[in-house]
CSV table of C-alpha atoms and ligand atoms in Angstrom, one decimal:
chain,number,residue,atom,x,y,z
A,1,UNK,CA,-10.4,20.4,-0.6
A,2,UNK,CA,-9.7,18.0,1.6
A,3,UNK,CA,-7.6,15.1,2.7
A,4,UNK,CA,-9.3,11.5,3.9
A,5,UNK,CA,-8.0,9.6,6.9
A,6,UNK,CA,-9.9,6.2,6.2
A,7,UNK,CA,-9.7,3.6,8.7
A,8,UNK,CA,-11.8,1.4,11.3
A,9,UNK,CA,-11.2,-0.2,14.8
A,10,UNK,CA,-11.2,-3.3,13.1
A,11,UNK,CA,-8.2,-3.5,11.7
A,12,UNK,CA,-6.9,-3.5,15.8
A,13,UNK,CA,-8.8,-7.2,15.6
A,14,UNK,CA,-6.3,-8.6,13.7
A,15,UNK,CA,-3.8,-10.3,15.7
A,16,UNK,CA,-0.1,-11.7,15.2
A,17,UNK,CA,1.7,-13.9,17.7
A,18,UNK,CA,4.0,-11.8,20.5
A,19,UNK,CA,7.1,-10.3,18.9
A,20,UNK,CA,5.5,-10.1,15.5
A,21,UNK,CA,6.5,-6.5,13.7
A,22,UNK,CA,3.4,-6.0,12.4
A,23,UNK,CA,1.3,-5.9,15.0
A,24,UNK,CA,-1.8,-3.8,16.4
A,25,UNK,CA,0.5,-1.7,18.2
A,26,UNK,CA,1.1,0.0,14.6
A,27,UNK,CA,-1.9,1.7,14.2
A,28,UNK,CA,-2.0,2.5,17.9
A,29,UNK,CA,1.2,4.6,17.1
A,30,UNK,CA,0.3,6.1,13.7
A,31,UNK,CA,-3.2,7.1,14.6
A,32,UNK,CA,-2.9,9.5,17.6
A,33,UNK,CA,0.4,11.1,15.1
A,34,UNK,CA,-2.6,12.3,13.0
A,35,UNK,CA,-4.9,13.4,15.7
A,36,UNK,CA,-5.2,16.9,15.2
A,37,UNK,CA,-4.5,17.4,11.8
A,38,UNK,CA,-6.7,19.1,9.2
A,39,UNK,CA,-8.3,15.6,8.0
A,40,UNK,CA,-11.9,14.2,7.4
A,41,UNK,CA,-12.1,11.1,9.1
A,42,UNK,CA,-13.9,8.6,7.1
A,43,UNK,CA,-15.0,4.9,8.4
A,44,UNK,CA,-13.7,2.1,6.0
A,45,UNK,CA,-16.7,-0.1,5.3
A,46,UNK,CA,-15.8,-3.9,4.6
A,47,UNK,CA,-15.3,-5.0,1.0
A,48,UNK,CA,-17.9,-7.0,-0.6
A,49,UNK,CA,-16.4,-10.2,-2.2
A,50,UNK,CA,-16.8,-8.9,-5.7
A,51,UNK,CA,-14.2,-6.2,-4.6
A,52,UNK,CA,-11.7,-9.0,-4.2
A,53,UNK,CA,-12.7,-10.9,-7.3
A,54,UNK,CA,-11.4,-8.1,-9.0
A,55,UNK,CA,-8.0,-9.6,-8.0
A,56,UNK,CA,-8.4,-13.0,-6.3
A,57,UNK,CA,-10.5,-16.1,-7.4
A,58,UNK,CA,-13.0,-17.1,-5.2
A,59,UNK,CA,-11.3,-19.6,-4.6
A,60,UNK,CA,-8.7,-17.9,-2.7
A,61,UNK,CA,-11.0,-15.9,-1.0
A,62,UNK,CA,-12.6,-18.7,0.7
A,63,UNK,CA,-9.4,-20.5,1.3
A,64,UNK,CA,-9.0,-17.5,3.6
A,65,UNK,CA,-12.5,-17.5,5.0
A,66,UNK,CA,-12.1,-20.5,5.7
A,67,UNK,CA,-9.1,-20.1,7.6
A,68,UNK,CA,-9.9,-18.5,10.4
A,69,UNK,CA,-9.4,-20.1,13.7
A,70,UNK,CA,-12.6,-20.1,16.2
A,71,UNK,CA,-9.7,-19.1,18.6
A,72,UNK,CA,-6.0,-18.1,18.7
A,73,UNK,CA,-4.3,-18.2,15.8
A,74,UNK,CA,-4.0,-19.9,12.4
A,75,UNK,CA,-0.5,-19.6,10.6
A,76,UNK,CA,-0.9,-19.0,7.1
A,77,UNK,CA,3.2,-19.4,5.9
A,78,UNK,CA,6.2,-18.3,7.7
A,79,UNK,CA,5.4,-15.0,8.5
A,80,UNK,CA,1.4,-14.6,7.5
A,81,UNK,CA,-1.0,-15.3,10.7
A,82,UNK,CA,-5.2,-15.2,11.0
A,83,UNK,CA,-6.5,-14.6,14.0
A,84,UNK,CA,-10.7,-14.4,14.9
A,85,UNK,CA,-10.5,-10.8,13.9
A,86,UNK,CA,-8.3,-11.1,10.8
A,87,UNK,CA,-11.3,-11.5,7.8
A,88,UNK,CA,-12.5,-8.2,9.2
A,89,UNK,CA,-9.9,-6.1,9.4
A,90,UNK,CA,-9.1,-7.3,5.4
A,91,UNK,CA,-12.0,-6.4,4.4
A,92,UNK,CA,-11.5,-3.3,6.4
A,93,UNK,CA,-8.6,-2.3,4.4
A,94,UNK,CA,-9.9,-3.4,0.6
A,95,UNK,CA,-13.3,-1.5,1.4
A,96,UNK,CA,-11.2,1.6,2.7
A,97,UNK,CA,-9.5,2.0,-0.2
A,98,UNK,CA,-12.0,1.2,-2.2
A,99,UNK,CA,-14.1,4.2,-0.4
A,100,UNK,CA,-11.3,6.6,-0.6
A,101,UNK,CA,-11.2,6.3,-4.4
A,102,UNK,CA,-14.4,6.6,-4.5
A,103,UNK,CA,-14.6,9.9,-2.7
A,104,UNK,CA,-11.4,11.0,-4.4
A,105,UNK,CA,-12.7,10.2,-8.2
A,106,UNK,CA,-16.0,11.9,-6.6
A,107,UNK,CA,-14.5,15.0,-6.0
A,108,UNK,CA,-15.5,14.7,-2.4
A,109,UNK,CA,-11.8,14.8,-1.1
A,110,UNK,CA,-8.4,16.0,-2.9
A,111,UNK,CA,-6.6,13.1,-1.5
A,112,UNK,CA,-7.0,10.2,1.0
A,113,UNK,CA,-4.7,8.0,3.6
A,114,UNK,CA,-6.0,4.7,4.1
A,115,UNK,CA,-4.3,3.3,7.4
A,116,UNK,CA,-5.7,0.1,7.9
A,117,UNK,CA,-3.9,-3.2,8.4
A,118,UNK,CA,-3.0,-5.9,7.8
A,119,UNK,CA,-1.3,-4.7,4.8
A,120,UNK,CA,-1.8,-6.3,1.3
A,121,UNK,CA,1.3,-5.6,-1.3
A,122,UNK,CA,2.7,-8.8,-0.9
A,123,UNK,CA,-0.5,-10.5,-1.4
A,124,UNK,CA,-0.1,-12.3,-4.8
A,125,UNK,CA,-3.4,-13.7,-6.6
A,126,UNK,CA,-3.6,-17.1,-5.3
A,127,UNK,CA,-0.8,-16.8,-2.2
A,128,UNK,CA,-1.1,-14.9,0.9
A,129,UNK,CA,2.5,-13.2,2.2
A,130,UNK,CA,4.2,-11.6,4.0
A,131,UNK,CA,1.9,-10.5,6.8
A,132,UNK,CA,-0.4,-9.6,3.8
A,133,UNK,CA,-4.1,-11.2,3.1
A,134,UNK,CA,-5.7,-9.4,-0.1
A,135,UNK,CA,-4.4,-6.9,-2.7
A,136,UNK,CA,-5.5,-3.1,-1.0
A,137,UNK,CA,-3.8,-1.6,-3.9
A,138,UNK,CA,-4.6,-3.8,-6.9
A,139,UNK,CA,-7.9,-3.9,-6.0
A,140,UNK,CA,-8.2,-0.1,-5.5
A,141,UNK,CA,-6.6,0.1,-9.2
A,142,UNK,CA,-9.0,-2.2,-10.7
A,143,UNK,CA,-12.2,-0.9,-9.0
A,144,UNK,CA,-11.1,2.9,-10.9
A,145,UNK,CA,-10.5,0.9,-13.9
A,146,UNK,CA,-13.5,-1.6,-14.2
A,147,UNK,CA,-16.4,0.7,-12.3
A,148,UNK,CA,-15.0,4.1,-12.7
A,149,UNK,CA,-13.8,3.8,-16.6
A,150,UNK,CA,-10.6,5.5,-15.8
A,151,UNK,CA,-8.2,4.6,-18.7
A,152,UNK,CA,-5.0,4.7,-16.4
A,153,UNK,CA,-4.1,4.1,-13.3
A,154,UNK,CA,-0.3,4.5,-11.5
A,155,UNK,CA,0.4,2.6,-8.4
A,156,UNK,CA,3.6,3.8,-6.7
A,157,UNK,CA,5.2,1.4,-3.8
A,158,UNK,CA,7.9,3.1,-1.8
A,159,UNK,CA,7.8,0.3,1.2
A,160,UNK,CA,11.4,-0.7,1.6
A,161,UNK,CA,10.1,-4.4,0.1
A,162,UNK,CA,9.3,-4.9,-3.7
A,163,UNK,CA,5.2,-5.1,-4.0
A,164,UNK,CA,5.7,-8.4,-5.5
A,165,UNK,CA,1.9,-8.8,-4.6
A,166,UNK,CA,0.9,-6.1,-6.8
A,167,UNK,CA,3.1,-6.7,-9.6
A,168,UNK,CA,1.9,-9.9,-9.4
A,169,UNK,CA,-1.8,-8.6,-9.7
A,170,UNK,CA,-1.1,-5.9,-12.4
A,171,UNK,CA,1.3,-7.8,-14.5
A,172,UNK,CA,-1.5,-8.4,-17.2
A,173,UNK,CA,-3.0,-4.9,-16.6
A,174,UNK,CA,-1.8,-2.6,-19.8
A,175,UNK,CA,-3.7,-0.1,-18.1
A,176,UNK,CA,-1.9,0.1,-14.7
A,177,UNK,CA,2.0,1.1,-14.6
A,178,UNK,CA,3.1,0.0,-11.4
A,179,UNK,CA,6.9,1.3,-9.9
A,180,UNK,CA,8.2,-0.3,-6.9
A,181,UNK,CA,11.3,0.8,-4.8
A,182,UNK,CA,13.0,-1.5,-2.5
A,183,UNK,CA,15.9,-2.5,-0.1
A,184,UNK,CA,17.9,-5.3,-2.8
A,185,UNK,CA,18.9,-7.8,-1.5
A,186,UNK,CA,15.9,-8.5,1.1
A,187,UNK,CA,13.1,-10.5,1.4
A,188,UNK,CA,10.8,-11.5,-1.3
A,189,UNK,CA,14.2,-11.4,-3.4
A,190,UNK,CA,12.0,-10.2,-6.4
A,191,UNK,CA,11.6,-7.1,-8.3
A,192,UNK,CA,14.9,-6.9,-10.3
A,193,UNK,CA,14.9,-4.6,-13.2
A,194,UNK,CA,14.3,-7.3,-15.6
A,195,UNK,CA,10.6,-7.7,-14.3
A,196,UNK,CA,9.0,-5.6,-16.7
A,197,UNK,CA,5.2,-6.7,-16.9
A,198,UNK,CA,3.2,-8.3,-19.7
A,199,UNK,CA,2.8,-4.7,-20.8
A,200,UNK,CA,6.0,-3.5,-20.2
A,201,UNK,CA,3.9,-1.9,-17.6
A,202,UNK,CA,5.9,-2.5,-14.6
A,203,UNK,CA,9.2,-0.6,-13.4
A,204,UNK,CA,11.3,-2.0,-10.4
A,205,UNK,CA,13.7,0.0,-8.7
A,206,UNK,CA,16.1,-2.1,-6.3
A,207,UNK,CA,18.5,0.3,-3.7
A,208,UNK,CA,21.5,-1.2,-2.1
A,209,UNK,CA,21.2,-1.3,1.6
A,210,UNK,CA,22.5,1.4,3.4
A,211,UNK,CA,20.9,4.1,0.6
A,212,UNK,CA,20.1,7.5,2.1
A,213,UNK,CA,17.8,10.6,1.1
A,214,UNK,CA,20.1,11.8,-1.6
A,215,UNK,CA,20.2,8.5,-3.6
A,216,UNK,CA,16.5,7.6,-3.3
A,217,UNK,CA,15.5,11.3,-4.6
A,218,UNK,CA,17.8,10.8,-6.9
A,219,UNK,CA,16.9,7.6,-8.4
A,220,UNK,CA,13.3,8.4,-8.2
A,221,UNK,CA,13.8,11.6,-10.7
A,222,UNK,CA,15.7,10.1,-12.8
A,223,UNK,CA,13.5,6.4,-13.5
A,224,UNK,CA,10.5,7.2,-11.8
A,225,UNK,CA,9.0,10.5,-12.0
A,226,UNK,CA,9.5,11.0,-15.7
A,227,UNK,CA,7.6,7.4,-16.9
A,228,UNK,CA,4.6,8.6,-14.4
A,229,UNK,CA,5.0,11.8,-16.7
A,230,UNK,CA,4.5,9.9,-19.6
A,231,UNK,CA,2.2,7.4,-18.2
A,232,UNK,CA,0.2,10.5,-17.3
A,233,UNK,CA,-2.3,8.5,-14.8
A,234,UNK,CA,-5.8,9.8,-14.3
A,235,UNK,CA,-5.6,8.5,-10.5
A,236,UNK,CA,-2.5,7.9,-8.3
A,237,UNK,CA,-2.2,5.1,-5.5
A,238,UNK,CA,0.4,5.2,-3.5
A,239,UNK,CA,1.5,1.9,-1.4
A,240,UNK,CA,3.0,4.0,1.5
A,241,UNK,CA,4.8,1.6,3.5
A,242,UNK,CA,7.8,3.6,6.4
A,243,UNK,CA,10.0,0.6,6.8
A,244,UNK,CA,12.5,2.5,4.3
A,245,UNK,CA,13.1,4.6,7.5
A,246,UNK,CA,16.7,4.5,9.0
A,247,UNK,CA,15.0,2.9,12.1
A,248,UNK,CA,13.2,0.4,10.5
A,249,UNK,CA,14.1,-2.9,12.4
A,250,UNK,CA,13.5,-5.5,9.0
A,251,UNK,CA,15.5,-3.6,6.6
A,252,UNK,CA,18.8,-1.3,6.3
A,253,UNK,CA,17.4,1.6,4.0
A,254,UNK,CA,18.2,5.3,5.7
A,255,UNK,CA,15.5,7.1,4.8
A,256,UNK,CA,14.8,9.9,7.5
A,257,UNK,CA,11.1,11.6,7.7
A,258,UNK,CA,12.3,14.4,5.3
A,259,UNK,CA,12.3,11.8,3.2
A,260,UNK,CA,8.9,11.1,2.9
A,261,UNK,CA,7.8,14.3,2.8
A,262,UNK,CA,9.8,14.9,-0.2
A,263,UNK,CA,8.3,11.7,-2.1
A,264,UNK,CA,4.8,12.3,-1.2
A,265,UNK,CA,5.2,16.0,-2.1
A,266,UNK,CA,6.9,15.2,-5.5
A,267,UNK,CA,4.3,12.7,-6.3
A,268,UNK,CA,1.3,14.5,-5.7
A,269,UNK,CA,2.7,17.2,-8.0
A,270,UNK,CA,2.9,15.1,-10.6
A,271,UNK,CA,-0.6,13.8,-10.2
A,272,UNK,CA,-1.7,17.7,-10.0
A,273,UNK,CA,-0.4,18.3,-13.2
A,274,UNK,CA,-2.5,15.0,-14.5
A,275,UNK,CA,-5.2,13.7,-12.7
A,276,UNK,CA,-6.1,17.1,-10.6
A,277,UNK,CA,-3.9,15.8,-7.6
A,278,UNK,CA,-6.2,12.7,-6.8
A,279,UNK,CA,-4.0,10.4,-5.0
A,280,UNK,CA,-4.8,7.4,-2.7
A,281,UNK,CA,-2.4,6.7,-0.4
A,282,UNK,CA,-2.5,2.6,1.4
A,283,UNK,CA,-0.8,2.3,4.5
A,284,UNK,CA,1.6,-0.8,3.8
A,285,UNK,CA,4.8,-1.3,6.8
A,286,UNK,CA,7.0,0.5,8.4
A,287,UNK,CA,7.6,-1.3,11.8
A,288,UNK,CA,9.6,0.8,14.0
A,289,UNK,CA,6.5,2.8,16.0
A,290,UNK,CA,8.3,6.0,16.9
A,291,UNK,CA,9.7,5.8,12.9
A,292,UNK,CA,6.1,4.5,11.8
A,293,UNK,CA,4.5,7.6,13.4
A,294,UNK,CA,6.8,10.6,12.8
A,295,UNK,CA,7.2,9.4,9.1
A,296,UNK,CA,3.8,8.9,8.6
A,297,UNK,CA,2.8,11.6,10.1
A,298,UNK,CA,5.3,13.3,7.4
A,299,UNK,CA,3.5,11.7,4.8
A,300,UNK,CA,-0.2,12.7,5.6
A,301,UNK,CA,0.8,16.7,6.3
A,302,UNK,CA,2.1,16.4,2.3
A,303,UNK,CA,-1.2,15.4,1.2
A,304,UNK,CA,-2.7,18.0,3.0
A,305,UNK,CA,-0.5,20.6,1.8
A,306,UNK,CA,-1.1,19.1,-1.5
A,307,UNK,CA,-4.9,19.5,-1.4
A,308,UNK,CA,-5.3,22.3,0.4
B,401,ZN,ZN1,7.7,-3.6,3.9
């Protein structure tokens, strides 16, 4: 079967103010990496504001709306910018994922990469963050939940910054487990150990700058692959962010492209023995381009081995 490549020119729309990491540039790196590849190329429709209700209140959803500048650009906190473009390209990447879980739970693909942007991790319920607008992931999870029936869903999160959006949107979900590895200390300073979930249904996994290959395999078999064993999820999303890569300009992780072959081959092996290796995969960071595309890259020839 086949893998998905789900994105749309959109997602170029949304712009961020010169010298911004995450910026359109991204996907102009990452896509041409996957040209050639054995993919189905599938265009991400836009989310429908029910799909973000399944994470945000309406509320928040037209705070954003609303937000949008006519012209230039509106700043959002610190880091988080809208431009003219940017409702699209979120609702570009909420809809993509959405699609690809569709298609995956539909048996019309073995496995799908959503590379969309801007990304959506840090996007808690009611705050937008860290360059992120709405929750790709939870809502992904929740729309297999609520419309699909699935019983379980596991979101995995190997950018090098804790998913404190999506812990924040799964913390009351018994019927998600969500792991997160991350560069501790670093920016949001969350996701320490202790953070367990209402459910006890979230497991955090901080790594000490300067951590390499060896100690991130290592930590993920040891805390992370067996409580996905016993979780035994019926879908797998993966929040695939490349910023854990030894390049990567905002963090001090040393993760090389082997890497993340290794942890996108690992996981998909665990959802084959589960779920019949349906895994969605949503682009996150990873803000070095040469790093973004060969690691990327990396990541999308693992699904394909995986469901070919
Ligand atoms: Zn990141």
């Amino acid at each position: 079967m086949t893998t998905l490549l789900v994105t749309h020119d959109d997602c170029l729309s949304h712009v961020t103010p010169p010298g911004h990491p995450e910026r359109v540039a991204r996907l102009e790196h990452l896509l041409p990496a996957l040209e050639g590849k054995a993919l189905t190329r599938v265009t991400a429709p836009e989310a429908q504001e029910a799909d973000l209700r399944l994470v945000h209140p309406q509320g928040y959803i037209d705070r954003i709306r609303e937000g949008l500048p006519q012209e230039g650009l509106a700043q959002l906190d610190a880091d988080t910018f809208l431009s003219p473009g940017s409702w699209r390209a979120a609702l570009r990447g909420a809809g993509g994922a959405i699609r690809a879980v569709d298609m995956v739970l539909g048996g019309e693909a073995a496995n799908a990469f959503v590379a969309t942007r801007p990304p959506g991790h840090h996007a808690e319920t009611e705050t937008p963050m860290g360059f992120c607008l709405f929750g790709n992931a939870a809502i992904a999870a929740k729309h297999a939940l609520d419309r699909h029936g699935l019983a379980r869903v596991a979101v995995v999160d190997f950018d090098v910054h804790h998913g404190n959006g999506t812990q924040d949107l799964l913390w009351n979900e018994p019927r998600t487990l969500f792991v997160s590895s991350h560069q501790m200390p670093l920016w949001p300073g969350t996701g320490r150990p202790e953070e367990r979930g209402a459910h006890d249904n979230v497991i955090n996994i901080p790594l000490a700058p300067e951590t390499g290959g060896a100690e991130f395999r290592a930590a993920y078999e040891a805390k992370v692959f067996p409580a996905i064993e016993a979780f035994a999820p019926e879908l797998l999303i993966l929040s695939a962010g490349f910023d854990a890569h030894k390049s990567d300009p905002l963090a001090n992780l040393a993760l090389e492209d082997a890497d993340f072959t290794w942890i996108t081959r690992e996981l998909c092996a665990i959802a084959a023995r589960h779920c019949g290796g349906r895994v969605v995969s949503c682009l996150e960071g990873g803000y070095d381009l040469g790093a973004l595309a060969s690691s990327g890259a990396a990541h999308v020839d693992a699904l394909i081995r995986a469901g070919g």
